[in-house]
Coordinates of C-alpha atoms and ligand atoms in Angstrom, one line a residue:
X113 CA -3.4 29.3 37.2
X114 CA -4.4 25.7 36.8
X115 CA -8.0 25.0 36.1
X116 CA -10.4 24.4 39.0
X117 CA -11.2 20.7 39.6
X118 CA -15.0 20.3 39.7
X119 CA -17.7 17.7 40.0
X120 CA -21.0 18.6 38.4
X121 CA -24.0 17.1 40.2
X122 CA -27.0 17.4 38.0
X123 CA -30.5 16.5 36.8
X124 CA -30.5 17.5 33.1
X125 CA -32.7 19.4 32.3
X126 CA -32.1 21.8 29.4
X127 CA -30.5 24.5 31.5
X128 CA -28.3 21.8 33.2
X129 CA -27.2 20.8 29.8
X130 CA -26.1 24.3 28.9
X131 CA -24.2 24.6 32.2
X132 CA -22.4 21.3 31.4
X133 CA -21.6 22.5 27.8
X134 CA -20.2 25.7 29.2
X135 CA -17.9 23.8 31.6
X136 CA -16.7 21.4 29.0
X137 CA -16.0 24.3 26.6
X138 CA -13.8 26.0 29.2
X139 CA -10.8 23.7 30.0
X140 CA -8.5 26.6 30.8
X141 CA -10.6 27.4 33.8
X142 CA -12.5 24.2 34.6
X143 CA -11.4 20.6 34.9
X144 CA -14.5 18.4 35.0
X145 CA -13.5 15.3 37.0
X146 CA -16.9 13.7 36.6
X147 CA -20.6 14.2 36.4
X148 CA -22.9 12.7 39.0
X149 CA -26.6 12.5 38.1
X150 CA -29.4 12.8 40.6
X151 CA -33.2 12.4 40.4
X152 CA -34.9 15.8 40.0
X153 CA -36.3 17.3 36.8
X154 CA -36.9 13.8 35.6
X155 CA -36.2 10.4 37.2
X156 CA -32.6 9.1 37.6
X157 CA -32.6 6.8 34.6
X158 CA -33.3 9.8 32.4
X159 CA -31.0 12.3 34.1
X160 CA -28.1 9.8 33.9
X161 CA -28.9 9.2 30.2
X162 CA -29.2 12.9 29.5
X163 CA -25.9 13.7 31.1
X164 CA -24.2 11.3 28.7
X165 CA -26.2 12.7 25.7
X166 CA -24.8 16.2 26.6
X167 CA -21.2 14.9 26.9
X168 CA -21.5 13.3 23.5
X169 CA -23.0 16.5 22.0
X170 CA -19.9 18.3 23.4
X171 CA -17.6 15.8 21.8
X172 CA -16.4 14.7 25.2
X173 CA -17.4 11.1 25.6
X174 CA -14.5 10.5 28.0
X175 CA -16.0 12.5 30.9
X176 CA -17.1 9.9 33.4
X177 CA -20.8 10.0 34.3
X178 CA -22.2 8.3 37.4
X179 CA -25.8 7.6 38.5
X180 CA -26.4 8.8 42.1
X181 CA -29.5 8.8 44.3
X182 CA -32.9 8.0 42.8
X183 CA -35.0 9.6 45.5
X184 CA -34.8 12.5 48.0
X185 CA -33.7 11.7 51.6
X186 CA -37.0 11.8 53.3
X187 CA -39.7 12.6 50.8
X188 CA -41.2 11.2 47.6
X189 CA -39.6 12.4 44.4
X190 CA -41.3 15.4 42.7
X191 CA -40.3 15.9 39.0
X192 CA -40.7 18.8 36.5
X193 CA -41.8 17.3 33.2
X194 CA -44.2 20.3 32.9
X195 CA -41.1 22.5 32.4
X196 CA -38.6 20.2 30.8
X197 CA -40.8 17.8 28.8
X198 CA -41.1 14.0 29.1
X199 CA -37.4 13.3 28.5
X200 CA -36.1 16.2 30.5
X201 CA -34.2 17.4 27.4
X202 CA -37.1 18.0 25.0
X203 CA -36.5 20.3 22.1
X204 CA -33.6 19.0 20.0
X205 CA -33.6 15.5 18.6
X206 CA -30.4 14.1 20.0
X207 CA -29.2 10.6 19.6
X208 CA -29.1 8.1 22.5
X209 CA -25.7 8.0 24.1
X210 CA -23.2 5.3 23.2
X211 CA -20.8 6.0 26.1
X212 CA -21.4 3.8 29.1
X213 CA -22.6 4.9 32.5
X214 CA -19.8 4.2 35.1
X215 CA -20.4 1.2 37.5
X216 CA -19.6 3.2 40.6
X217 CA -22.5 4.9 42.4
X218 CA -22.3 8.7 42.2
X219 CA -22.1 9.2 45.9
X220 CA -19.1 6.8 46.1
X221 CA -17.5 8.7 43.3
X222 CA -17.9 12.0 45.2
X223 CA -16.5 10.5 48.4
X224 CA -13.6 8.7 46.7
X225 CA -12.6 11.7 44.6
X226 CA -12.6 14.1 47.6
X227 CA -10.7 11.7 49.7
X228 CA -8.0 11.3 47.0
X229 CA -7.4 15.1 47.0
X230 CA -5.8 17.6 49.4
X231 CA -8.0 19.9 51.5
X232 CA -9.7 22.8 49.8
X233 CA -9.1 21.6 46.2
X234 CA -12.4 20.3 44.8
X235 CA -15.4 22.5 43.8
X236 CA -18.8 20.9 43.8
X237 CA -21.3 22.3 41.4
X238 CA -24.8 21.1 42.3
X239 CA -27.4 21.9 39.6
X240 CA -30.3 19.9 41.0
X241 CA -31.6 18.6 44.3
X242 CA -28.8 18.2 46.9
X243 CA -29.4 14.5 47.6
X244 CA -26.1 13.2 46.3
X245 CA -24.0 15.8 48.1
X246 CA -25.8 15.5 51.4
X247 CA -25.6 11.7 51.3
X248 CA -21.9 11.9 50.7
X249 CA -21.4 14.4 53.6
X250 CA -23.5 12.3 55.9
X251 CA -21.6 9.1 55.0
X252 CA -18.1 10.6 55.0
X253 CA -17.9 13.9 57.0
X254 CA -14.2 13.8 56.6
X255 CA -14.6 14.9 52.9
X256 CA -16.1 18.3 53.8
X257 CA -12.7 19.8 54.4
X258 CA -11.6 18.7 50.9
X259 CA -14.2 21.0 49.4
X260 CA -12.9 24.3 48.0
X261 CA -16.3 25.7 47.4
X262 CA -19.8 24.5 46.6
X263 CA -21.3 26.7 43.9
X264 CA -25.0 25.7 43.5
X265 CA -28.2 26.7 41.8
X266 CA -31.1 26.8 44.2
X267 CA -33.3 28.8 46.4
X268 CA -34.7 32.4 46.3
X269 CA -35.3 35.4 48.5
X270 CA -36.9 38.2 46.5
X271 CA -38.3 35.8 43.9
X272 CA -39.5 33.5 46.7
X273 CA -40.5 30.4 44.8
X274 CA -41.1 28.7 41.4
X275 CA -42.3 25.3 42.6
X276 CA -44.5 26.5 45.5
X277 CA -45.3 30.1 46.5
X278 CA -42.3 29.9 48.8
X279 CA -39.8 27.3 47.4
X280 CA -37.5 27.0 44.4
X281 CA -37.5 23.5 42.7
X282 CA -34.1 22.2 43.6
X283 CA -34.4 23.0 47.3
X284 CA -38.1 22.0 47.5
X285 CA -37.4 18.5 46.1
X286 CA -35.0 17.6 48.9
X287 CA -35.1 20.1 51.7
X288 CA -33.5 17.7 54.2
X289 CA -30.5 17.4 51.9
X290 CA -30.3 21.2 51.4
X291 CA -30.4 21.6 55.2
X292 CA -27.4 19.2 55.6
X293 CA -25.4 21.0 52.9
X294 CA -26.1 24.6 54.2
X295 CA -25.2 23.5 57.7
X296 CA -22.1 21.6 56.6
X297 CA -19.6 24.5 57.2
X298 CA -18.4 24.2 53.6
X299 CA -17.9 27.5 51.7
X300 CA -21.1 28.0 49.6
X301 CA -22.0 30.3 46.7
X302 CA -25.7 30.3 45.9
X303 CA -27.3 31.2 42.5
X304 CA -30.9 31.7 43.6
X305 CA -33.9 32.6 41.3
X306 CA -33.1 36.3 42.3
X307 CA -30.2 36.2 39.9
X308 CA -31.2 33.5 37.4
X309 CA -34.4 35.4 36.6
X310 CA -32.1 38.1 35.3
X311 CA -30.4 35.7 32.9
X312 CA -33.2 35.6 30.3
X313 CA -32.8 34.1 26.9
X314 CA -34.3 36.8 24.8
X315 CA -35.0 36.1 21.1
X316 CA -31.7 37.9 20.1
X317 CA -29.7 35.8 22.5
X318 CA -31.4 32.7 21.2
X319 CA -30.6 33.7 17.7
X320 CA -27.0 34.1 18.7
X321 CA -26.9 30.5 19.7
X322 CA -28.6 29.4 16.5
X323 CA -26.4 31.5 14.4
X324 CA -23.3 29.6 15.6
X325 CA -24.4 27.2 12.9
X326 CA -23.0 24.2 14.8
X327 CA -24.7 21.1 16.2
X328 CA -24.2 22.5 19.7
X329 CA -25.5 26.0 18.9
X330 CA -28.6 24.5 17.2
X331 CA -29.3 22.1 20.0
X332 CA -28.9 24.9 22.7
X333 CA -31.3 27.2 20.7
X334 CA -33.8 24.3 20.4
X335 CA -33.5 23.5 24.1
X336 CA -34.1 27.1 25.2
X337 CA -36.9 27.4 22.7
X338 CA -38.6 24.5 24.3
X339 CA -38.5 25.3 27.9
X340 CA -39.0 29.1 27.5
X341 CA -42.7 28.5 26.6
X342 CA -43.3 27.7 30.3
X343 CA -41.7 30.7 31.9
X344 CA -42.9 33.1 29.2
X345 CA -46.5 32.1 29.9
X346 CA -46.0 32.1 33.7
X347 CA -44.0 35.3 34.2
X348 CA -44.8 37.1 31.0
X349 CA -41.0 37.5 30.6
X350 CA -38.9 38.1 27.5
X351 CA -37.5 34.6 27.6
X352 CA -36.6 31.7 29.8
X353 CA -34.1 32.1 32.7
X354 CA -30.9 30.1 32.2
X355 CA -30.6 29.0 35.8
X356 CA -27.9 26.4 36.0
X357 CA -25.3 28.0 33.6
X358 CA -24.9 30.8 36.2
X359 CA -23.0 28.2 38.3
X360 CA -20.4 27.4 35.6
X361 CA -20.2 31.0 34.4
X362 CA -19.3 32.0 38.0
X363 CA -16.3 29.6 37.9
X364 CA -15.1 31.3 34.7
X365 CA -15.9 35.0 35.4
X366 CA -17.0 35.6 39.0
X367 CA -16.9 39.3 38.3
X368 CA -20.2 39.0 36.3
X369 CA -22.0 38.4 39.6
X370 CA -22.5 40.2 42.9
X371 CA -24.1 39.2 46.1
X372 CA -24.0 39.3 49.9
X373 CA -22.4 37.0 52.5
X374 CA -25.5 36.1 54.6
X375 CA -27.1 33.4 56.7
X376 CA -29.3 31.0 54.8
X377 CA -31.5 28.4 56.6
X378 CA -33.8 25.8 55.0
X379 CA -37.4 25.2 56.0
X380 CA -37.8 21.5 56.6
X381 CA -40.8 21.4 59.0
X382 CA -43.8 23.3 57.7
X383 CA -45.6 21.7 54.7
X384 CA -46.9 25.2 53.8
X385 CA -43.4 26.7 53.3
X386 CA -41.4 23.5 52.9
X387 CA -38.0 24.1 51.1
X388 CA -38.0 27.8 51.6
X389 CA -34.6 29.4 51.7
X390 CA -34.8 31.7 54.7
X391 CA -32.1 34.2 53.5
X392 CA -31.1 36.9 55.9
X393 CA -30.5 39.4 53.1
X394 CA -31.0 42.4 55.3
X395 CA -28.9 40.9 58.1
X396 CA -31.7 41.3 60.7
X397 CA -30.6 38.3 62.8
X398 CA -27.3 37.5 64.4
X399 CA -27.1 34.1 62.7
X400 CA -23.7 33.6 61.2
X401 CA -23.3 34.0 57.5
X402 CA -22.9 30.6 55.7
X403 CA -23.3 31.5 52.1
X404 CA -22.5 34.1 49.4
X405 CA -26.0 34.7 48.1
X406 CA -25.9 36.1 44.6
X407 CA -28.4 38.9 43.7
X408 CA -27.1 40.4 40.5
X409 CA -25.6 39.5 37.1
X410 CA -24.1 41.3 34.1
X411 CA -26.6 39.5 31.8
X412 CA -25.0 40.8 28.6
X413 CA -21.6 39.8 29.7
X414 CA -22.9 36.4 30.7
X415 CA -24.6 35.7 27.3
X416 CA -21.5 37.0 25.5
X417 CA -19.3 34.5 27.5
X418 CA -21.7 31.7 27.0
X419 CA -22.1 32.2 23.2
X420 CA -18.3 32.6 22.8
X421 CA -17.6 29.4 24.7
X422 CA -20.3 27.3 23.0
X423 CA -18.8 28.3 19.7
X424 CA -15.7 26.3 20.6
X425 CA -17.5 23.0 20.8
Ligands
LIG446 C1 -33.9 24.7 38.8 O1 -34.9 23.7 38.7 C2 -34.7 23.0 37.5 O2 -35.9 22.8 36.9 C3 -33.7 23.7 36.7 O3 -32.9 22.8 36.0 C4 -32.9 24.5 37.7 O4 -31.8 23.7 38.3 C5 -34.6 26.1 38.8 O5 -35.5 26.2 39.8
LIG447 CA1 -31.1 21.6 37.3

């Protein structure tokens, strides 16, 4: 089978970085057409720089990187330096990128790429707030039928929220954008906190990255070392959840994951619960399913896959 053509939409972020590395290490399954940066964990100037740092770390400076939207659709940008550090990629000491940012706006790249392909052929992989994807869908609704699948990290049901008591960061930052995407009619797979909180970088798993003895293995170990301090303190967990790599791992080995096809709606009105993913996990409404909402992961299989693939870079 030929590799799936994907666009990674991202706000790196250490876990975004690992998701990108996993995709770039897996050319048999994944063909990365381009990476679009969005404001999220840190402002756009940093996410668009970090995406290029990661491509160069992977030895893939030819992957085109585009800067997209610098602010959510209807709200002020909220960032997460408290988790990811001042640069968004704190931990390793990586050189500034030498590869250039593309001139085209990220949203135009998404629109142009989808328009240039047949229906149902491009997979979108959003790893941050959904601003770029929603803007593209609003501006060019004809592209929605070109989407094979949207596999995104965001939301929560059982874990409820990590940014507010009821909202996960990516959805909280741009709930209007999330609402547009979840109502778009595109086929959606969601990696919520319910599953990513089961993908924990324990010290053994972190050592496996470090023991690769490569620049990529060392950088990934240092990245996860850095941002795990926050979650360990907050949740008392054995290590940090690797949220975003669940998206790219799903493209390679979907059997590692299981979930339910359910209805998911986004709260966009109440300030108290803004950005909540109202997921009908128990199917107590007659609202039509619009997403495969993942709930479980074979965590050992996931980390084995990740470590094996990172070893290739
Ligand atoms: C999500 O928010 C970001 O901080 C991470 O990169 C991930 O995409 C987890 O809530
Ligand atoms: Ca992210």
